[in-house]
mmCIF file of C-alpha atoms in Angstrom:
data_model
loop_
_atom_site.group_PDB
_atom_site.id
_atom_site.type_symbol
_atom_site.label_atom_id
_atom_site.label_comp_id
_atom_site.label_asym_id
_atom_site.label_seq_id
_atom_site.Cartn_x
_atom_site.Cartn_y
_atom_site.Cartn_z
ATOM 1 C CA UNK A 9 -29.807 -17.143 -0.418
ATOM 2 C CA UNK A 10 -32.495 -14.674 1.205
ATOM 3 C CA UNK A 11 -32.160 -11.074 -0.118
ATOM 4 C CA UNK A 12 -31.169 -9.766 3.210
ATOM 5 C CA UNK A 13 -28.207 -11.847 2.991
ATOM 6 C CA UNK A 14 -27.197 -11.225 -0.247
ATOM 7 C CA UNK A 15 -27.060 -7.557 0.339
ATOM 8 C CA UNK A 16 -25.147 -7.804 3.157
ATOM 9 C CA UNK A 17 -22.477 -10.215 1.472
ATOM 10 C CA UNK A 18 -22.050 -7.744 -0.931
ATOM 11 C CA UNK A 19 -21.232 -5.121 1.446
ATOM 12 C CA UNK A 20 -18.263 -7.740 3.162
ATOM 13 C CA UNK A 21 -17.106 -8.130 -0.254
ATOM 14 C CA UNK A 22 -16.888 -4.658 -0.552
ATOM 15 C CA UNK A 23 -15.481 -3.886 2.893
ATOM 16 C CA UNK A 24 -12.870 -6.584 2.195
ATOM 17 C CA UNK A 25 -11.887 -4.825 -1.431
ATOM 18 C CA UNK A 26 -11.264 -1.611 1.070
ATOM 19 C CA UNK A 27 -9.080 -3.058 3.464
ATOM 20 C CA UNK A 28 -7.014 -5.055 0.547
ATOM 21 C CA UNK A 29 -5.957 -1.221 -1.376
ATOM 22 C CA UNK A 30 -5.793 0.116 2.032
ATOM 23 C CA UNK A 31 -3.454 -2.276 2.960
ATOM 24 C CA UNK A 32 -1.654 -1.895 -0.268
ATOM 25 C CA UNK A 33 -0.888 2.066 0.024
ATOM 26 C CA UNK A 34 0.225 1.759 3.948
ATOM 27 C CA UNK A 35 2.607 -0.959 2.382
ATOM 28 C CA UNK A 36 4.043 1.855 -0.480
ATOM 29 C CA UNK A 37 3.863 4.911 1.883
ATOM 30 C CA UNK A 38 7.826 4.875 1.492
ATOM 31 C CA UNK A 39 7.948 3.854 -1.706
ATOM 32 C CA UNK A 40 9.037 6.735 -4.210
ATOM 33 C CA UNK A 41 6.509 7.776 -7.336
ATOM 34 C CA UNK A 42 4.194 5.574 -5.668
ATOM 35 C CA UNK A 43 -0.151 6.807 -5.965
ATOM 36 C CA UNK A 44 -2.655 6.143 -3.432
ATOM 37 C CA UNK A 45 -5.611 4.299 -4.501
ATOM 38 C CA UNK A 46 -9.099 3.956 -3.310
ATOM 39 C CA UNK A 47 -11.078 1.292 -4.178
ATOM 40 C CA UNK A 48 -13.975 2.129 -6.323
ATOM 41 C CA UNK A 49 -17.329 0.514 -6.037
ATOM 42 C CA UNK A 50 -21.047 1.189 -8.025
ATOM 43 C CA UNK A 51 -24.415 0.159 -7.162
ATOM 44 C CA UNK A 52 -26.371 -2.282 -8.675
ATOM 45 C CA UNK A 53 -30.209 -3.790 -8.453
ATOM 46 C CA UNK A 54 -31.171 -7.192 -8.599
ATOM 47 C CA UNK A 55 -34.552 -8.396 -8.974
ATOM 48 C CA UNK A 56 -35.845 -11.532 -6.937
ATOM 49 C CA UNK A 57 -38.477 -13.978 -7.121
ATOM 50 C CA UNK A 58 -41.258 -12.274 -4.574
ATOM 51 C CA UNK A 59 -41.128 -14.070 -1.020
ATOM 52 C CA UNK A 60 -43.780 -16.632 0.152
ATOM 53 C CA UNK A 61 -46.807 -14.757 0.499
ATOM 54 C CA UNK A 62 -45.867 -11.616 -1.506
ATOM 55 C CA UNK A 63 -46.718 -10.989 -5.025
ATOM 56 C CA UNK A 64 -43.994 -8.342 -6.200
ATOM 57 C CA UNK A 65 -40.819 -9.309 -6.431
ATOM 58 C CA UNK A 66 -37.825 -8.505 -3.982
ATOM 59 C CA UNK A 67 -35.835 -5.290 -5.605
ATOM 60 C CA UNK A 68 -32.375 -5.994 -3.701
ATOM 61 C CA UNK A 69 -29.597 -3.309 -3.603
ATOM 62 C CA UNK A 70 -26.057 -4.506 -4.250
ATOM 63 C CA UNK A 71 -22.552 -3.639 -4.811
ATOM 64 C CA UNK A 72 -20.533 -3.926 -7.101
ATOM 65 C CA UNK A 73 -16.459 -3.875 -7.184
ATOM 66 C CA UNK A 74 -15.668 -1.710 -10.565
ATOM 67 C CA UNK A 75 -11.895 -1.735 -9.741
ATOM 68 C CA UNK A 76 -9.852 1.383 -8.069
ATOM 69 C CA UNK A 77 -9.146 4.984 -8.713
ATOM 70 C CA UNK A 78 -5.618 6.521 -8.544
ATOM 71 C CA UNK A 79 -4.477 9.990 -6.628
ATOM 72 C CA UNK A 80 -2.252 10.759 -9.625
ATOM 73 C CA UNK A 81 -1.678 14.129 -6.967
ATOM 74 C CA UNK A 82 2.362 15.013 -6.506
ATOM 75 C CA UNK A 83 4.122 13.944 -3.421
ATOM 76 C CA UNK A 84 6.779 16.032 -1.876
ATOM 77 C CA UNK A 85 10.000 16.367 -2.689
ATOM 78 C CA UNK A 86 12.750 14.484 -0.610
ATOM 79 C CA UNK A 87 16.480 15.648 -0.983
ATOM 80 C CA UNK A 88 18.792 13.343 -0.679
ATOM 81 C CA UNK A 89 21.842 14.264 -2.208
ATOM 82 C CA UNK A 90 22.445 11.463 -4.253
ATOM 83 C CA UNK A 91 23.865 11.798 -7.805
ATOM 84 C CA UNK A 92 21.643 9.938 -9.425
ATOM 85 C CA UNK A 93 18.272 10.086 -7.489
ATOM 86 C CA UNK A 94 15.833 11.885 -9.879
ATOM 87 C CA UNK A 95 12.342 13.636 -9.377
ATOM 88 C CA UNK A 96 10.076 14.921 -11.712
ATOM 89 C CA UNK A 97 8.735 18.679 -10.241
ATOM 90 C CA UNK A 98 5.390 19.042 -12.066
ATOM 91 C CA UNK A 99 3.570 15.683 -14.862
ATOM 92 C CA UNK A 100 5.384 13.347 -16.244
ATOM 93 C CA UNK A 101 6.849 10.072 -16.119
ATOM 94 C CA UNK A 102 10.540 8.648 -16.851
ATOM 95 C CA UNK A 103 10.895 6.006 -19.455
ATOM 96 C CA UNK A 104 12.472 2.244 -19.041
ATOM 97 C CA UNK A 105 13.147 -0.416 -20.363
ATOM 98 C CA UNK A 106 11.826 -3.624 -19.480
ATOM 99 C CA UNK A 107 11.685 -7.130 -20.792
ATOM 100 C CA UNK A 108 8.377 -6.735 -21.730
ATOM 101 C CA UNK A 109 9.101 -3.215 -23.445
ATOM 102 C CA UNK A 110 8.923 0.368 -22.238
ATOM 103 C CA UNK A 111 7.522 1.323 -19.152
ATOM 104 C CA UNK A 112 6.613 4.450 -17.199
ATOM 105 C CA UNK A 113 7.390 5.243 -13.559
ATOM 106 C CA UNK A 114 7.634 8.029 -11.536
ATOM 107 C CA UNK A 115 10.015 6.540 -8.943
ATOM 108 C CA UNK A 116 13.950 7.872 -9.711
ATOM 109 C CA UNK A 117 15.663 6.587 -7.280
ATOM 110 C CA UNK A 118 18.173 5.030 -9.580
ATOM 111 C CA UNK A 119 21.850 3.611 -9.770
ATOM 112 C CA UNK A 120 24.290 2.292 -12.099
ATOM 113 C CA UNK A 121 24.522 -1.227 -13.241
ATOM 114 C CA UNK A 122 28.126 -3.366 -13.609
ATOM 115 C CA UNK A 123 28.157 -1.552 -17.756
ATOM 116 C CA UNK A 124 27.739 2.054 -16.048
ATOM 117 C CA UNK A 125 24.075 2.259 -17.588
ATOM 118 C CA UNK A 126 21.281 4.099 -15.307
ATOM 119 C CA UNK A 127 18.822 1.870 -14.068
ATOM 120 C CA UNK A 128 16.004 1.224 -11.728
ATOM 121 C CA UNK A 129 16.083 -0.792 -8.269
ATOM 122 C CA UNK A 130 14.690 -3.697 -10.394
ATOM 123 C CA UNK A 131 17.122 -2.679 -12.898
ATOM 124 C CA UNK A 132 15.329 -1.438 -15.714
ATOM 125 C CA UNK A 133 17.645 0.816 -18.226
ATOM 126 C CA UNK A 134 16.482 4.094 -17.817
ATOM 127 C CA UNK A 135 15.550 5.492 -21.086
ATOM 128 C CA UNK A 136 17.670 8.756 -23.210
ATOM 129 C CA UNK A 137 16.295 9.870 -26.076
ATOM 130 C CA UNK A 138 18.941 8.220 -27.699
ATOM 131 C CA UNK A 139 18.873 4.752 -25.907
ATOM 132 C CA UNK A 140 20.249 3.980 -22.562
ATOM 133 C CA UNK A 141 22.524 6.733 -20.688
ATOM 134 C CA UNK A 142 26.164 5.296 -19.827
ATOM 135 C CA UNK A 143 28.200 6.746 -17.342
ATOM 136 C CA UNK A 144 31.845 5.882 -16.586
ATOM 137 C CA UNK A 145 34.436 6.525 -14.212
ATOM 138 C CA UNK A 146 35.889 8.653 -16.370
ATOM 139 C CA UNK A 147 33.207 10.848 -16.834
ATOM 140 C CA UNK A 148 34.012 12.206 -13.345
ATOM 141 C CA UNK A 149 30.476 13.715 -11.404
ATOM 142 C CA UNK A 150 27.412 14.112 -14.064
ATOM 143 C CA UNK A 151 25.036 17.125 -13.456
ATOM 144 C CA UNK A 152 21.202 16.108 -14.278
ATOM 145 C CA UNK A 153 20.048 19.526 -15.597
ATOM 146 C CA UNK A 154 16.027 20.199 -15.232
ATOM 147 C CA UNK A 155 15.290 19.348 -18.958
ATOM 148 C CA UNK A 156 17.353 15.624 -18.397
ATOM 149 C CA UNK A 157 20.012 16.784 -20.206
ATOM 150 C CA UNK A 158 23.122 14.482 -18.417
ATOM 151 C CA UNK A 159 26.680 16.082 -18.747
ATOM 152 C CA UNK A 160 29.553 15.699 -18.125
ATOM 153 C CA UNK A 161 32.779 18.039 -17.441
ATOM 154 C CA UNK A 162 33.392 17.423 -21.298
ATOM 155 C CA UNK A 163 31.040 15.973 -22.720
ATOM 156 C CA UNK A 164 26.646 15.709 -23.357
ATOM 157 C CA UNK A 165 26.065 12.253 -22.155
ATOM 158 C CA UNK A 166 22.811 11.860 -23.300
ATOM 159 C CA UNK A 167 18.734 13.672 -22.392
ATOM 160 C CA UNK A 168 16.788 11.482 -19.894
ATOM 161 C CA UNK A 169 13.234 11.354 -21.506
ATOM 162 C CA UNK A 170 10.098 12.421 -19.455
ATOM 163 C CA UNK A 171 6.739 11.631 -20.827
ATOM 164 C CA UNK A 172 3.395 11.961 -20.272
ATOM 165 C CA UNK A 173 0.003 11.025 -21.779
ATOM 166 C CA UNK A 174 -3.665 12.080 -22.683
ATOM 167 C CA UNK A 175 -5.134 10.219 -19.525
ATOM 168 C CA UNK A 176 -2.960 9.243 -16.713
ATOM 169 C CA UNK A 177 -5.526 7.261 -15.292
ATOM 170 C CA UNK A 178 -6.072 5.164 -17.991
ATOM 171 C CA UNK A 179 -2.206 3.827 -17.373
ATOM 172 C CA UNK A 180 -1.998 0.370 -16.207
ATOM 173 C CA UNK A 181 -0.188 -0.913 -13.070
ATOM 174 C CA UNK A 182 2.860 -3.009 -13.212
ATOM 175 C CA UNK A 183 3.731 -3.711 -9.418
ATOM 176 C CA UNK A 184 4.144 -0.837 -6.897
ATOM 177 C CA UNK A 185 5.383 2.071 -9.184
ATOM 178 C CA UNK A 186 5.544 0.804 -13.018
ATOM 179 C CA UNK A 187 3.371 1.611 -15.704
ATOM 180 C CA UNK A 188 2.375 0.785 -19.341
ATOM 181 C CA UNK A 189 -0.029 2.390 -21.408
ATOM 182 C CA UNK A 190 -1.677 1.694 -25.030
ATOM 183 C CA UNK A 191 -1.917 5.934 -25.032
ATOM 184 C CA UNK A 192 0.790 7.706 -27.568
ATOM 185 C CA UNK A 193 3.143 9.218 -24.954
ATOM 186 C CA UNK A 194 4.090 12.999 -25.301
ATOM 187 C CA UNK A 195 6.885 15.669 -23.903
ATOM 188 C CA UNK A 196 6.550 16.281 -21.031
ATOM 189 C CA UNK A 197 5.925 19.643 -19.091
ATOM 190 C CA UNK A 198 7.968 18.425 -15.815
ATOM 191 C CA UNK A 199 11.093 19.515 -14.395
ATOM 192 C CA UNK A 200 13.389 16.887 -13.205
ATOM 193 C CA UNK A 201 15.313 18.182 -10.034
ATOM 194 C CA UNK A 202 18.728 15.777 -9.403
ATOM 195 C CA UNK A 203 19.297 14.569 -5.780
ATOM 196 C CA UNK A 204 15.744 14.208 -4.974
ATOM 197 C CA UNK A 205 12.787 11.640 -5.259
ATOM 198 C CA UNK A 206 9.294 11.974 -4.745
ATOM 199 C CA UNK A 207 7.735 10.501 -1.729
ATOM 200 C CA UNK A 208 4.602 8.664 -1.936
ATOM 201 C CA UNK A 209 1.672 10.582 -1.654
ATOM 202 C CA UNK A 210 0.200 8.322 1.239
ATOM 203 C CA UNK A 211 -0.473 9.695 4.269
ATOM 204 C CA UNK A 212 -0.564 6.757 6.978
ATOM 205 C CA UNK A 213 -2.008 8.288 9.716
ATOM 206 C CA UNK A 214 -5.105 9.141 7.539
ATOM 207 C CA UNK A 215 -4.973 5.369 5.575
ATOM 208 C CA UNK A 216 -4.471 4.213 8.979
ATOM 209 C CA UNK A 217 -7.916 5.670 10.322
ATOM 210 C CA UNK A 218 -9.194 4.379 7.149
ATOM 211 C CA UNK A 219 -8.733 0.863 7.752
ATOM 212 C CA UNK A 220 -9.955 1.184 11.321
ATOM 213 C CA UNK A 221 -13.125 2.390 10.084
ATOM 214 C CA UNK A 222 -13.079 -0.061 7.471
ATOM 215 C CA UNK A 223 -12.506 -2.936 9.472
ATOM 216 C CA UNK A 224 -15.130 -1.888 11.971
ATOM 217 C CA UNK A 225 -17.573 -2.024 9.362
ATOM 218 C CA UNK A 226 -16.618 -4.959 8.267
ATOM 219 C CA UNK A 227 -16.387 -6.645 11.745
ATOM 220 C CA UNK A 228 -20.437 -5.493 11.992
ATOM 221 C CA UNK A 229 -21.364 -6.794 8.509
ATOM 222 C CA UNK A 230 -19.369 -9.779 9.643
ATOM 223 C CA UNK A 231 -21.648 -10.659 12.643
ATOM 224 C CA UNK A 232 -24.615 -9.307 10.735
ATOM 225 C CA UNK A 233 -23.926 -11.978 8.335
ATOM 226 C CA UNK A 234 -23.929 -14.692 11.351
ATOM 227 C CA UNK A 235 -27.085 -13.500 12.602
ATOM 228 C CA UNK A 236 -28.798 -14.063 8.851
ATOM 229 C CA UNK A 237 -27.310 -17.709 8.759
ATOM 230 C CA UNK A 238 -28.185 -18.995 11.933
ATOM 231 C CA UNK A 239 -31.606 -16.983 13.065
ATOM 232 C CA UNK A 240 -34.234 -17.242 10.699
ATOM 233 C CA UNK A 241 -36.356 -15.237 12.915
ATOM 234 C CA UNK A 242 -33.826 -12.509 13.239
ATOM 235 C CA UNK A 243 -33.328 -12.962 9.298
ATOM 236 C CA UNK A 244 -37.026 -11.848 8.909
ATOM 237 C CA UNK A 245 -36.750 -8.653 11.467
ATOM 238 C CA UNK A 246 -33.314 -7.753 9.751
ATOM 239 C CA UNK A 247 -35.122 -7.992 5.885
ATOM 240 C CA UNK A 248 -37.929 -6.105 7.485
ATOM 241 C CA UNK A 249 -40.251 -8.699 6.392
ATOM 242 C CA UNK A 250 -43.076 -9.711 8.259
ATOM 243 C CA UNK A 251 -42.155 -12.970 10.647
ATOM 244 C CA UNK A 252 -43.797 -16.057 8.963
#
């Protein structure tokens, strides 16, 4: 392939990366706990064999996709009213439990299951630090106090665990809002406020503008690319090599 259009193909491939996590966060604006990403992408150079007639070789610039970084940033604070909708104010993440073992999310908007235990939409147990939190009708209304500790008229049900870790961005991405992590977890210095989740911190108007930029970049390295396929001559000019 000539260098020209090797560079170029590396720039759609990156353009395409783009679009894919912008995509991604417009899909999870409404999603609670969920973190914007950006793609993330470093240079590279490749040396080629020098072109017919040239004696050094070809020093091409490409790019590389090194995966995405994560706006770990807070996003505001939505009251609903519900009983047991949960946000953390401040780090931290709440722990469940998964078939696959504990996980870390951010996103509390939670319910109860058919055995009165807390869970997640996908209904993960949401973790005490005694085990899961049960809650039944006889308990009457719970109160969520800002430490986690769950009561109720008579009794301490249980204290909702919030965690956090060395490096947040090292955690790893389970679907749109879980996490796991090989870090040792630690108490958190977050608040948890009851009746409340926290709102994505996407902003689709500005991920909107994004993508058109994005995709108008793309749309000119697209035709670019058709130029460097099907004109050799405009190949050359493009290169900035000297017509043969």
């Amino acid at each position: 392939m000539d260098g020209a259009a090797l560079v170029n193909l590396s720039n759609l491939m990156a353009k395409f990366r783009s679009i894919d996590v912008i995509a991604n966060n417009i899909a999870n604006a409404s999603t609670p706990g969920f973190k914007r990403e950006v793609a993330k992408f470093e240079e590279f150079l490749k040396q080629m064999p020098p072109s017919d007639g040239e004696e050094k070789p070809e020093i091409l610039s490409l790019v590389a996709d090194v995966g995405v970084t994560r706006d770990l940033s807070q996003g505001s604070i939505n009251i609903t009213g519900a009983p047991y909708d949960l946000a953390i104010n401040g780090n931290g993440y709440f722990v469940v439990q998964t078939l696959q073992g504990e996980r870390y999310t951010r996103n509390g908007h939670f319910t109860l299951d058919g055995q009165g235990r807390l869970v997640t939409s996908g209904n993960d147990v949401v973790i005490t630090e005694s085990g899961p939190v049960t809650i039944t009708p006889t308990d009457g209304a719970v109160s969520i106090a800002p430490d986690g500790t769950v009561s109720s008229k008579t009794a301490t049900l249980g204290k909702i665990r919030i965690v956090d870790f060395p490096d947040p961005s090292r955690l790893k991405k389970e679907g749109a809002s879980l996490y796991s992590s090989d870090q040792v977890a630690k108490p958190a210095a977050g608040e948890i406020r009851q009746g409340a989740i926290e709102n994505s911190n996407v902003e689709p108007v500005i991920e909107i503008a994004k993508m058109i930029e994005v995709m108008r970049a793309y749309e000119a390295a697209s035709g670019l690319m058709k130029s460097l396929q099907g004109e050799p001559g405009e190949m050359a000019r493009l290169a900035n090599m000297p017509q043969k």
